[in-house]
XYZ file of C-alpha atoms in Angstrom:
755
model
C 135.806 59.875 -5.547
C 139.083 58.007 -5.135
C 141.625 59.976 -3.152
C 145.157 59.736 -1.964
C 146.499 61.740 0.968
C 150.114 62.778 0.599
C 150.707 64.749 3.803
C 150.131 64.221 7.522
C 146.698 64.927 8.995
C 147.927 67.910 11.012
C 149.941 70.754 9.545
C 153.335 71.457 11.027
C 153.413 75.001 9.686
C 153.594 77.995 11.998
C 151.331 80.321 10.019
C 148.362 80.489 12.393
C 146.538 82.934 10.078
C 146.247 80.320 7.331
C 142.832 78.670 7.349
C 142.994 76.783 4.017
C 146.152 75.279 2.552
C 146.155 73.421 -0.776
C 149.346 71.672 -1.838
C 150.101 70.025 -5.196
C 146.448 69.364 -5.953
C 145.761 67.132 -8.952
C 142.277 66.189 -10.147
C 141.757 63.631 -12.909
C 138.530 62.527 -14.598
C 138.387 59.249 -16.551
C 136.763 59.536 -20.003
C 136.471 57.189 -23.006
C 139.103 59.299 -24.805
C 141.552 59.236 -21.930
C 142.168 60.802 -18.544
C 141.349 64.508 -18.254
C 143.907 66.165 -15.973
C 141.605 69.022 -14.936
C 143.725 70.413 -12.075
C 147.497 70.087 -12.293
C 149.601 70.859 -9.239
C 147.652 73.777 -7.754
C 149.068 75.372 -4.608
C 146.938 77.865 -2.667
C 146.814 79.385 0.767
C 143.933 81.370 2.201
C 144.316 83.472 5.305
C 141.599 84.340 7.792
C 139.485 87.272 6.630
C 141.103 87.318 3.187
C 139.362 87.387 -0.201
C 141.086 85.310 -2.864
C 139.853 85.769 -6.425
C 140.324 82.948 -8.918
C 139.881 83.867 -12.586
C 140.282 82.174 -15.943
C 138.393 80.949 -18.977
C 135.895 78.104 -18.906
C 137.703 74.811 -18.417
C 140.681 76.339 -16.631
C 139.998 74.374 -13.428
C 138.503 77.115 -11.227
C 135.298 75.362 -10.231
C 136.906 71.925 -10.037
C 139.388 73.267 -7.492
C 136.533 74.620 -5.350
C 134.547 71.392 -5.597
C 137.634 69.378 -4.631
C 137.910 71.375 -1.405
C 134.332 70.448 -0.514
C 134.668 66.848 -1.683
C 131.794 67.235 -4.145
C 133.435 65.647 -7.180
C 132.067 62.413 -8.736
C 133.085 59.097 -7.169
C 135.153 58.167 -10.234
C 137.353 61.249 -9.851
C 140.939 60.795 -8.710
C 142.185 63.484 -6.329
C 145.850 63.607 -5.301
C 147.670 66.100 -3.124
C 146.797 67.823 0.107
C 143.894 70.042 1.210
C 144.081 71.229 4.812
C 141.270 73.167 6.456
C 142.476 74.731 9.698
C 145.132 72.015 9.862
C 142.756 69.109 9.177
C 143.452 66.985 6.120
C 140.412 66.696 3.818
C 141.803 64.503 1.042
C 140.906 60.906 1.742
C 137.905 61.635 3.951
C 134.631 59.821 3.365
C 131.499 61.622 2.257
C 130.031 61.139 5.753
C 133.076 62.779 7.345
C 132.959 65.668 4.844
C 129.255 66.196 5.560
C 130.149 67.224 9.098
C 132.323 70.011 7.723
C 130.160 71.216 4.817
C 128.003 74.066 6.012
C 129.799 74.214 9.364
C 133.466 75.045 8.736
C 133.332 75.503 4.968
C 130.319 76.529 2.883
C 129.649 77.152 -0.772
C 127.563 79.592 -2.793
C 126.768 77.942 -6.115
C 126.427 79.604 -9.500
C 122.801 78.602 -10.087
C 120.745 78.851 -6.883
C 117.609 77.542 -8.594
C 119.203 74.132 -9.139
C 121.074 74.256 -5.804
C 117.868 74.600 -3.764
C 115.457 71.668 -3.445
C 112.235 72.815 -5.179
C 109.813 70.890 -2.910
C 110.930 72.500 0.374
C 110.553 76.111 1.412
C 113.554 78.399 1.643
C 113.151 78.571 5.416
C 113.033 74.788 5.818
C 116.278 74.364 3.888
C 118.129 77.026 5.870
C 116.716 75.697 9.157
C 117.840 72.176 8.243
C 121.411 73.419 7.875
C 121.217 75.056 11.305
C 119.753 72.001 13.080
C 122.224 69.542 11.514
C 125.259 71.439 12.768
C 123.948 73.357 15.799
C 121.026 71.314 17.043
C 118.146 73.081 18.787
C 114.412 73.066 18.207
C 112.545 73.705 14.980
C 111.369 77.045 16.352
C 114.948 78.122 17.100
C 116.108 77.043 13.637
C 113.237 78.917 11.996
C 114.065 82.050 14.012
C 117.678 81.749 12.848
C 116.520 81.387 9.227
C 114.431 84.567 9.509
C 117.368 86.390 11.082
C 119.662 85.311 8.228
C 117.180 86.313 5.540
C 116.858 89.740 7.156
C 120.637 90.029 7.276
C 120.979 89.430 3.536
C 118.239 91.946 2.743
C 115.187 89.806 1.944
C 112.131 92.044 2.499
C 109.400 90.729 4.815
C 111.642 87.861 5.872
C 109.150 86.599 8.480
C 106.680 85.744 5.699
C 109.062 85.056 2.787
C 110.718 82.357 4.894
C 107.785 80.121 3.908
C 108.180 80.755 0.169
C 109.454 78.104 -2.241
C 112.573 78.709 -4.395
C 110.551 79.311 -7.583
C 108.700 82.132 -5.806
C 111.952 84.099 -5.375
C 113.595 86.135 -8.115
C 117.114 85.191 -9.233
C 118.733 87.805 -7.015
C 116.640 86.817 -3.994
C 117.513 83.136 -4.492
C 121.198 84.010 -4.525
C 120.757 86.048 -1.331
C 119.018 83.069 0.287
C 121.898 80.825 -0.838
C 124.349 83.201 0.861
C 122.171 83.165 3.989
C 122.377 79.372 4.034
C 126.157 79.500 3.535
C 126.635 81.810 6.540
C 124.120 79.992 8.772
C 126.760 78.337 10.962
C 129.484 81.020 10.813
C 131.866 79.026 8.580
C 135.563 79.771 8.445
C 135.711 79.570 4.635
C 133.058 80.525 2.060
C 133.563 79.347 -1.518
C 131.588 81.442 -4.034
C 131.529 79.852 -7.509
C 130.490 82.440 -10.126
C 127.792 83.811 -7.760
C 126.928 86.817 -9.954
C 127.282 85.400 -13.470
C 123.624 85.219 -14.509
C 122.455 88.360 -12.681
C 121.688 91.914 -13.763
C 124.308 94.493 -12.810
C 122.056 96.029 -10.150
C 121.415 92.622 -8.557
C 125.100 91.759 -8.950
C 126.022 94.835 -6.925
C 123.556 93.781 -4.222
C 124.982 90.232 -4.096
C 128.554 91.482 -3.791
C 127.442 93.765 -0.969
C 125.706 90.809 0.722
C 128.851 88.667 0.370
C 130.856 91.415 2.055
C 128.227 91.447 4.820
C 128.455 87.662 5.158
C 132.219 87.816 5.418
C 132.068 90.619 7.966
C 129.432 88.890 10.119
C 131.080 85.468 10.094
C 134.735 86.511 9.908
C 135.165 83.942 7.132
C 137.786 83.895 4.429
C 136.275 84.063 0.953
C 137.275 82.360 -2.288
C 135.541 84.192 -5.149
C 135.586 82.337 -8.476
C 134.654 84.420 -11.513
C 135.449 85.035 -15.161
C 134.653 88.760 -14.648
C 137.855 90.628 -13.837
C 135.869 93.759 -13.017
C 134.052 91.986 -10.185
C 137.312 90.466 -8.968
C 139.012 93.879 -9.020
C 136.491 95.307 -6.581
C 136.362 92.503 -4.020
C 139.620 90.496 -4.008
C 142.723 91.093 -1.905
C 144.742 88.597 -3.920
C 144.154 87.056 -7.346
C 145.166 83.718 -8.854
C 144.866 83.371 -12.638
C 144.284 79.803 -13.833
C 144.895 78.323 -17.269
C 144.819 74.669 -18.355
C 144.437 73.441 -14.786
C 147.325 75.469 -13.340
C 147.877 78.782 -11.629
C 149.852 80.813 -14.163
C 150.011 84.134 -12.286
C 149.270 85.321 -8.776
C 149.669 88.666 -7.041
C 147.789 91.227 -5.001
C 144.824 92.655 -6.898
C 146.422 96.085 -7.267
C 149.733 94.654 -8.497
C 148.177 92.187 -10.927
C 146.149 94.835 -12.758
C 148.947 97.405 -12.708
C 151.789 95.071 -13.741
C 150.613 91.759 -15.237
C 153.551 89.556 -16.201
C 151.859 86.694 -18.061
C 150.611 87.227 -21.657
C 147.424 85.342 -20.823
C 146.624 87.745 -17.970
C 147.310 90.728 -20.201
C 144.982 89.260 -22.800
C 142.180 88.769 -20.266
C 142.479 92.371 -19.065
C 142.750 93.773 -22.592
C 139.723 91.787 -23.776
C 137.431 93.632 -21.375
C 135.429 96.613 -22.628
C 135.464 99.326 -19.973
C 132.619 101.489 -18.759
C 134.975 104.384 -18.054
C 136.534 104.457 -21.520
C 135.096 105.356 -24.907
C 137.854 104.357 -27.292
C 135.786 102.564 -29.928
C 138.960 100.718 -30.873
C 139.367 96.958 -31.103
C 139.554 94.779 -28.015
C 142.302 92.217 -27.462
C 141.249 88.886 -28.974
C 143.123 85.899 -27.562
C 143.434 83.617 -30.598
C 142.539 79.947 -30.537
C 141.038 77.909 -27.714
C 142.372 76.384 -24.491
C 144.151 73.042 -25.039
C 142.704 69.630 -24.356
C 143.663 68.423 -20.886
C 144.163 64.861 -22.101
C 147.843 64.002 -22.498
C 149.280 67.516 -22.321
C 152.908 67.668 -23.526
C 155.727 69.106 -21.424
C 155.386 72.595 -22.884
C 153.680 75.854 -22.032
C 149.951 75.123 -22.586
C 149.437 78.724 -23.721
C 152.142 78.496 -26.403
C 149.790 77.987 -29.375
C 147.840 81.137 -28.462
C 150.723 83.318 -27.252
C 152.121 86.107 -29.466
C 155.491 85.914 -27.648
C 155.994 82.168 -28.094
C 159.598 81.002 -28.498
C 161.351 77.639 -28.812
C 161.824 77.419 -25.057
C 158.042 77.659 -24.588
C 157.506 74.506 -26.632
C 160.353 72.684 -24.925
C 159.296 72.786 -21.284
C 156.415 74.018 -19.154
C 157.465 77.085 -17.136
C 157.412 76.897 -13.347
C 155.527 79.431 -11.258
C 158.317 81.744 -10.092
C 158.426 84.813 -7.855
C 159.324 87.891 -9.892
C 161.142 91.107 -9.268
C 158.186 93.269 -10.276
C 160.347 96.241 -11.222
C 162.278 94.281 -13.880
C 159.914 91.419 -14.617
C 162.746 88.949 -14.128
C 162.578 85.988 -11.752
C 163.864 86.793 -8.291
C 166.731 84.763 -6.853
C 164.945 81.465 -6.350
C 165.410 77.918 -5.265
C 163.027 75.660 -7.145
C 161.352 72.783 -5.379
C 159.977 69.727 -7.095
C 159.665 68.971 -10.766
C 157.613 70.271 -13.641
C 153.887 70.377 -12.951
C 153.140 68.872 -16.323
C 154.547 65.541 -15.153
C 152.025 65.468 -12.310
C 154.634 64.301 -9.806
C 155.189 67.245 -7.496
C 154.316 70.884 -6.882
C 155.652 73.639 -9.084
C 156.637 76.203 -6.492
C 159.572 78.465 -5.853
C 160.892 79.928 -2.644
C 162.431 83.379 -2.553
C 165.823 83.140 -0.935
C 165.660 86.554 0.706
C 162.072 86.833 1.925
C 161.014 83.237 2.311
C 157.873 83.535 0.213
C 156.060 80.876 -1.715
C 155.219 81.755 -5.299
C 151.992 79.869 -5.497
C 150.587 80.581 -2.064
C 151.688 84.152 -1.494
C 152.882 83.722 2.090
C 155.796 85.542 3.563
C 156.751 88.581 5.585
C 156.099 92.273 5.263
C 152.960 94.344 4.772
C 150.673 94.919 1.857
C 147.996 97.578 2.163
C 145.687 95.673 -0.179
C 145.868 92.528 1.905
C 143.521 92.148 4.847
C 145.817 89.683 6.527
C 148.699 92.123 6.603
C 151.094 89.733 4.850
C 153.194 90.472 1.793
C 151.913 89.069 -1.480
C 154.719 88.261 -3.917
C 154.076 88.473 -7.629
C 154.633 85.163 -9.392
C 154.134 84.059 -12.989
C 154.591 80.855 -14.965
C 156.131 82.268 -18.131
C 159.499 82.001 -19.906
C 159.149 85.503 -21.405
C 158.482 87.716 -18.387
C 161.352 90.027 -19.426
C 159.658 90.772 -22.746
C 156.270 91.204 -21.072
C 157.752 93.705 -18.619
C 159.391 95.614 -21.485
C 155.994 96.024 -23.125
C 154.705 97.758 -19.958
C 151.646 95.489 -19.881
C 150.343 97.128 -23.074
C 148.094 94.535 -24.687
C 148.388 96.290 -28.041
C 152.168 95.893 -27.938
C 151.891 92.132 -27.379
C 148.737 90.932 -29.134
C 147.831 91.639 -32.737
C 144.865 94.023 -32.790
C 142.688 93.935 -35.901
C 142.284 97.088 -37.959
C 138.659 98.209 -38.126
C 137.698 100.819 -40.692
C 135.338 103.680 -39.977
C 131.668 103.234 -40.818
C 131.016 104.657 -44.311
C 128.312 107.023 -43.016
C 130.377 108.220 -40.022
C 131.009 111.630 -41.634
C 127.329 112.155 -42.474
C 125.348 114.171 -39.886
C 122.875 111.970 -38.068
C 119.889 114.032 -39.196
C 120.835 113.376 -42.830
C 121.104 109.590 -42.499
C 118.334 107.295 -43.705
C 116.031 106.126 -40.891
C 116.173 102.367 -40.298
C 113.951 101.933 -37.223
C 111.580 104.502 -35.738
C 109.354 103.368 -32.879
C 107.147 105.685 -30.832
C 104.946 104.740 -27.890
C 105.096 100.983 -28.549
C 102.781 98.997 -26.263
C 102.348 95.259 -25.830
C 100.184 93.546 -23.217
C 99.581 89.877 -22.520
C 96.430 88.469 -20.898
C 96.827 87.115 -17.371
C 94.649 84.005 -17.165
C 93.596 81.680 -14.374
C 92.117 78.201 -14.276
C 93.103 74.854 -15.769
C 89.884 73.708 -17.450
C 87.849 76.916 -17.695
C 90.465 79.582 -18.295
C 89.443 83.169 -17.684
C 91.206 86.490 -17.969
C 91.942 88.037 -14.575
C 94.286 90.839 -15.601
C 96.999 91.990 -17.978
C 100.781 91.966 -18.085
C 102.057 95.344 -19.307
C 105.262 93.970 -20.855
C 105.956 96.998 -23.073
C 104.267 100.230 -22.134
C 105.716 103.180 -24.025
C 108.974 102.355 -25.856
C 110.691 104.738 -28.263
C 113.541 103.677 -30.590
C 115.414 105.597 -33.277
C 118.135 103.956 -35.416
C 119.735 105.540 -38.462
C 121.820 103.966 -41.234
C 125.215 102.679 -40.065
C 124.309 103.231 -36.419
C 124.274 100.937 -33.367
C 121.582 101.496 -30.755
C 122.199 99.810 -27.415
C 119.079 98.722 -25.521
C 119.695 98.202 -21.793
C 117.711 97.497 -18.654
C 117.195 94.851 -15.996
C 115.586 91.483 -16.687
C 111.847 92.005 -17.049
C 112.179 95.548 -18.370
C 110.689 94.548 -21.743
C 113.800 94.433 -23.933
C 113.154 90.998 -25.465
C 109.452 91.710 -25.947
C 110.388 94.863 -27.860
C 112.678 92.824 -30.125
C 109.976 90.261 -30.805
C 107.517 93.006 -31.674
C 109.940 94.251 -34.314
C 110.794 90.789 -35.639
C 107.156 89.607 -35.803
C 106.479 92.329 -38.396
C 102.950 92.794 -37.125
C 100.902 95.934 -36.573
C 101.610 97.301 -33.066
C 98.958 97.119 -30.360
C 99.479 100.838 -29.682
C 102.010 103.305 -30.982
C 103.813 103.318 -34.322
C 106.591 101.207 -35.868
C 108.414 102.225 -39.039
C 111.121 100.150 -40.702
C 113.322 101.718 -43.375
C 111.213 104.856 -43.454
C 107.789 103.242 -43.925
C 105.163 101.683 -41.636
C 105.437 97.916 -41.256
C 103.811 96.184 -44.218
C 101.903 93.292 -42.628
C 100.919 91.685 -45.933
C 102.540 88.365 -46.867
C 104.574 89.887 -49.701
C 105.546 92.900 -47.594
C 106.687 90.757 -44.697
C 108.689 88.552 -47.083
C 110.496 91.590 -48.469
C 111.273 92.873 -44.976
C 112.640 89.459 -43.903
C 115.509 89.948 -46.331
C 116.386 93.320 -44.824
C 116.275 92.438 -41.123
C 117.780 89.471 -39.262
C 118.545 88.378 -35.703
C 121.365 86.836 -33.644
C 120.203 85.079 -30.483
C 121.779 84.879 -27.037
C 122.515 81.149 -26.918
C 123.968 79.800 -30.181
C 123.859 76.227 -28.892
C 120.065 76.469 -28.569
C 119.429 78.534 -31.704
C 121.372 76.270 -34.104
C 119.662 73.014 -35.111
C 121.972 70.218 -33.865
C 120.765 67.886 -36.656
C 121.870 70.214 -39.450
C 125.387 70.694 -40.770
C 126.842 74.186 -40.679
C 126.348 74.449 -44.434
C 122.625 73.789 -44.041
C 122.323 76.109 -41.019
C 123.795 79.040 -42.960
C 121.941 78.148 -46.156
C 118.500 77.911 -44.537
C 117.670 81.674 -44.725
C 118.702 81.677 -48.392
C 116.377 78.788 -49.150
C 113.591 80.588 -47.270
C 113.826 83.590 -49.616
C 114.008 81.412 -52.727
C 117.713 81.628 -53.592
C 118.936 79.263 -56.302
C 121.125 76.235 -55.545
C 124.081 77.835 -57.343
C 123.667 81.026 -55.328
C 123.581 79.046 -52.079
C 126.652 77.018 -53.070
C 128.638 80.205 -53.691
C 127.240 82.235 -50.780
C 127.822 79.818 -47.869
C 131.662 79.675 -48.218
C 131.696 83.488 -48.566
C 129.769 83.878 -45.318
C 131.961 81.449 -43.381
C 135.105 83.254 -44.529
C 133.478 86.594 -43.673
C 133.079 85.582 -40.016
C 136.541 84.016 -39.737
C 135.680 80.325 -40.202
C 137.088 77.858 -42.755
C 134.694 76.838 -45.563
C 136.160 73.335 -45.357
C 134.405 72.943 -41.978
C 130.934 73.441 -43.473
C 130.101 69.717 -43.230
C 130.582 69.678 -39.459
C 127.805 70.028 -36.866
C 127.252 72.761 -34.230
C 128.378 70.622 -31.263
C 131.817 70.277 -32.878
C 132.502 73.997 -32.485
C 133.363 76.140 -29.468
C 130.908 78.698 -28.060
C 132.591 81.601 -29.830
C 132.674 79.718 -33.140
C 128.983 78.845 -32.797
C 128.170 82.529 -32.322
C 130.162 83.328 -35.467
C 128.056 80.731 -37.300
C 124.932 82.485 -35.993
C 126.260 85.792 -37.337
C 127.024 84.207 -40.731
C 123.462 82.873 -40.836
C 122.087 86.327 -39.949
C 124.063 87.902 -42.825
C 122.969 85.343 -45.415
C 120.286 87.520 -47.044
C 122.443 90.680 -46.941
C 120.285 92.489 -44.356
C 120.500 96.175 -43.545
C 119.493 95.788 -39.878
C 120.753 93.074 -37.512
C 119.053 92.645 -34.141
C 121.399 91.155 -31.532
C 119.860 89.779 -28.338
C 122.615 89.416 -25.692
C 125.004 87.957 -28.324
C 128.075 87.758 -26.068
C 126.629 87.239 -22.583
C 127.341 83.476 -22.598
C 130.961 83.815 -23.780
C 134.276 84.084 -21.964
C 135.768 87.580 -22.161
C 138.542 86.414 -24.501
C 135.982 84.967 -26.944
C 133.660 87.936 -26.407
C 136.377 90.308 -27.597
C 136.748 88.461 -30.896
C 132.983 88.485 -31.535
C 132.686 92.207 -30.718
C 135.613 92.997 -33.023
C 133.939 90.941 -35.758
C 130.649 92.820 -35.353
C 132.454 96.166 -35.552
C 134.331 95.075 -38.667
C 131.168 93.801 -40.379
C 129.342 97.016 -39.544
C 132.096 99.055 -41.201
C 132.510 96.793 -44.242
C 128.831 96.156 -44.963
C 127.277 99.388 -43.692
C 125.048 97.529 -41.232
C 122.834 98.988 -38.536
C 122.554 97.171 -35.206
C 119.962 97.005 -32.450
C 122.140 95.581 -29.678
C 120.492 94.325 -26.486
C 122.703 93.678 -23.463
C 122.652 93.846 -19.675
C 126.407 94.600 -19.754
C 126.766 98.372 -19.957
C 130.518 98.065 -20.562
C 129.768 96.222 -23.804
C 127.167 98.843 -24.756
C 129.645 101.681 -24.088
C 132.102 99.977 -26.423
C 129.830 99.034 -29.342
C 126.970 101.552 -29.378
C 126.609 104.987 -30.903
C 123.374 105.660 -29.014
C 121.746 104.051 -26.005
C 118.146 103.595 -24.886
C 117.465 102.697 -21.237
C 114.300 100.753 -20.383
C 112.588 100.307 -17.031
C 109.371 98.372 -16.452
C 108.412 98.423 -20.130
C 109.137 102.083 -20.780
C 112.007 104.110 -22.221
C 113.351 106.315 -19.401
C 116.464 107.781 -21.050
C 117.992 107.942 -24.522
C 120.814 109.755 -26.271
C 124.361 109.525 -27.612
C 126.189 106.841 -25.671
C 129.038 109.055 -24.429
C 126.687 111.798 -23.305
C 124.346 109.424 -21.461
C 127.198 107.563 -19.754
C 129.061 110.695 -18.731
C 126.013 112.788 -17.735
C 123.072 110.516 -16.883
C 119.807 112.398 -16.337
C 117.737 109.563 -14.873
C 118.522 108.013 -11.456
C 117.952 104.518 -12.864
C 120.648 105.055 -15.500
C 122.991 106.402 -12.831
C 122.333 103.331 -10.668
C 122.955 100.942 -13.584
C 126.286 102.571 -14.401
C 127.446 102.724 -10.793
C 126.807 98.977 -10.460
C 129.027 98.017 -13.408
C 132.471 97.000 -12.106
C 135.586 98.573 -13.601
C 138.673 96.334 -14.040
C 140.908 98.615 -11.977
C 141.142 97.879 -8.223
C 142.170 101.410 -7.248
C 139.398 103.076 -9.258
C 136.749 100.451 -8.488
C 137.191 100.747 -4.723
C 136.877 104.535 -4.854
C 133.620 104.573 -6.837
C 130.172 105.134 -5.357
C 127.731 102.283 -5.957
C 124.015 103.055 -5.870
C 122.285 99.971 -4.495
C 118.667 99.771 -5.638
C 116.376 98.203 -3.032
C 114.241 95.210 -3.958
C 112.987 94.224 -7.391
C 110.952 96.196 -9.951
C 107.174 96.374 -9.305
C 104.957 93.725 -10.872
C 104.218 94.392 -14.569
C 100.661 93.198 -13.932
C 99.816 96.475 -12.194
C 99.448 99.766 -14.037
C 101.713 102.195 -12.216
C 100.685 105.757 -11.391
C 103.145 108.622 -11.483
C 106.808 107.711 -11.850
C 107.085 103.921 -11.948
C 110.665 104.020 -10.633
C 109.917 105.926 -7.427
C 109.633 102.814 -5.182
C 113.347 102.120 -5.803
C 114.564 105.621 -6.619
C 117.382 106.906 -4.377
C 116.614 110.468 -5.472
C 112.947 110.176 -4.519
C 113.915 109.354 -0.934
C 115.831 112.646 -0.714
C 113.084 114.899 -2.077
C 110.874 117.184 0.018
C 107.235 116.116 0.365
C 105.942 118.544 -2.277
C 108.333 117.170 -4.884
C 107.515 113.592 -3.865
C 103.847 114.222 -4.544
C 104.692 115.200 -8.111
C 106.506 111.866 -8.577
C 103.507 110.035 -7.114
C 100.865 111.701 -9.262
C 102.447 112.810 -12.535
C 104.003 110.531 -15.168
C 107.309 112.109 -16.257
C 107.687 112.662 -19.991
C 111.025 112.428 -21.781
C 112.594 115.840 -22.176
C 116.031 117.325 -22.783
C 117.786 118.875 -19.814
C 118.539 122.575 -19.992
C 122.024 123.072 -21.446
C 122.254 119.507 -22.816
C 121.793 118.000 -26.253
C 118.254 117.930 -27.670
C 118.848 114.251 -28.544
C 119.595 113.405 -24.898
C 116.252 113.019 -23.151
C 115.135 111.502 -19.867
C 111.755 110.780 -18.250
C 112.512 112.299 -14.854
C 110.970 115.289 -13.103
C 114.290 116.327 -11.540
C 117.128 115.387 -13.942
C 119.340 118.226 -12.719
C 119.547 116.559 -9.272
C 120.772 113.160 -10.512
C 124.397 114.292 -10.409
C 124.185 114.510 -6.594
C 123.743 110.732 -6.366
C 127.266 109.950 -7.576
C 129.031 113.108 -6.410
């Protein structure tokens, strides 16, 4: 990459606690359409032992900033400004010079460990290589260090797993190994780029715990990049919110969540469904999409999406200014430099009384939330901070919240509603085969091994569980409309009709929305054809299709005039709306949703969840909603079913299950979900489940959860024997609802786990 150093090689500052100092960082990428100004005047400081959280939507510049620190951007990239690591200037260094620092003084944990590891070398060889490059020593010493690191991050049987290849590790184990590699040489800074994004909540909790261990063992400062404000709330001392390549708000974690002063920050917080709340109301949808970073005008880049926009917002881009948090007004400041939009100098402000820098958060005083013991001023880049402060950070007072009507059947007792899905004891196995030429069956995979589902008209059932628990297989069993291997499946009050005519009739009444809209929408078909395809499949006339497609696009909030465009021309949230329109084409009564918002930013997620709630109320739909995010399930579902290793282990009304879990697995899942409130999150008890679920190729005896169960470890021997020998059946707990059932021998003792 082409670079230009703008400051001396050695810092002249006196802040000896500062390990990383970024000044006026600009990153530009050349493209055929023009130069993308991905990072625009970012100023950051990171102190020893501190955790800095960087949040924002996709494209805000979070990852690019981290990659610029490591010098891992493409050669055609232009980087201007200053990046100092322990006083050493990094901008302008060659790749060979940077290689001496990567892994030694600064290390990175990437988002996808499978692509970050080399597949043809063992995990141990790759960690040992890092040790030998920077520390020297023999192969035996490097291998011993690799085993020690794998043990430290909680890899079981590290002395043998050190010889495993990356594909032989689960996702969570690969991320642990990546953290082990990052801490191999006791770096001074660890950059973690979305390290928990693709992981289950239980594995996410383990990874966060391992990162804390890595920081404690190495004494490193940590930069944690994430779009999940709940995760950031629990781990960060200080938070920087990025938008359109700039930092638009920064403060201590406690202060930012308690008193946000930028509408964008308020929108991000308000867009999050919360595990600890059961409002059922609409989330905060941030309208529109982030702006193009090619040729940005001198105006607030959030203006087109901001509900408080004024003429001044479109006239000049606001500087990042230190605020008087009590009033929301800028403190007495002396601005330095010019507007960041011009790309000529930093956009910082210095407080005249305390000598603090708005962007970097350095100064005097004490902050209990800050590990470095330095005051963290609150700064925001907004012209309307007075109005934001007057709204008391109430998202509903700033953003327009849609009105969602009640479901038509809400007043009807559940027992009187028409059954939509009734599944009992569903089983599905797959043959385990061996051999390339002469294939032979050597076992079975028990993918689904006793699943029960019950959905009534106008109801949403949330299906949750870790990856590999059998959720997707259960969905496919329903959607295949085939006779079950074992157990019973009834749709709309009757057994599944497997005849051709029966299946055709059911196809009109049940539809599906997939996890990844980019993969599920045919890129060669226009949006009109994508939405019309289900109608053609059921024999709808051309006139009916011509009238129905515009109706569906309007129903999901898209313009019918865009029907001739192709999927790649839409954003992720718009593509998911197209998928929903397609699913509604045949006017179904049941919609199956497989992780429909897991790939979306929280701001886009909120709009899709609001849309689903509105459609459910207007059309009287029933949903089977699969998600690994229990916060989403708490918000959207009426009932919840928890799966573990192919079996339903707990089910009931969502509020009752979440407030009084009767199975230790459910309690562990809920404890692992972060809450976007630093004070509350840091006072909660997290139940860390050891290891991964047992192999589904082995038929388990007794309770299949006991190998990971925290309650099992506390039981006397006589009670343990019952768990080992007897399969627990789902039953209601004494004093609870008859609809709330759990497959646990000792449900009354689960409350002690989180007490």
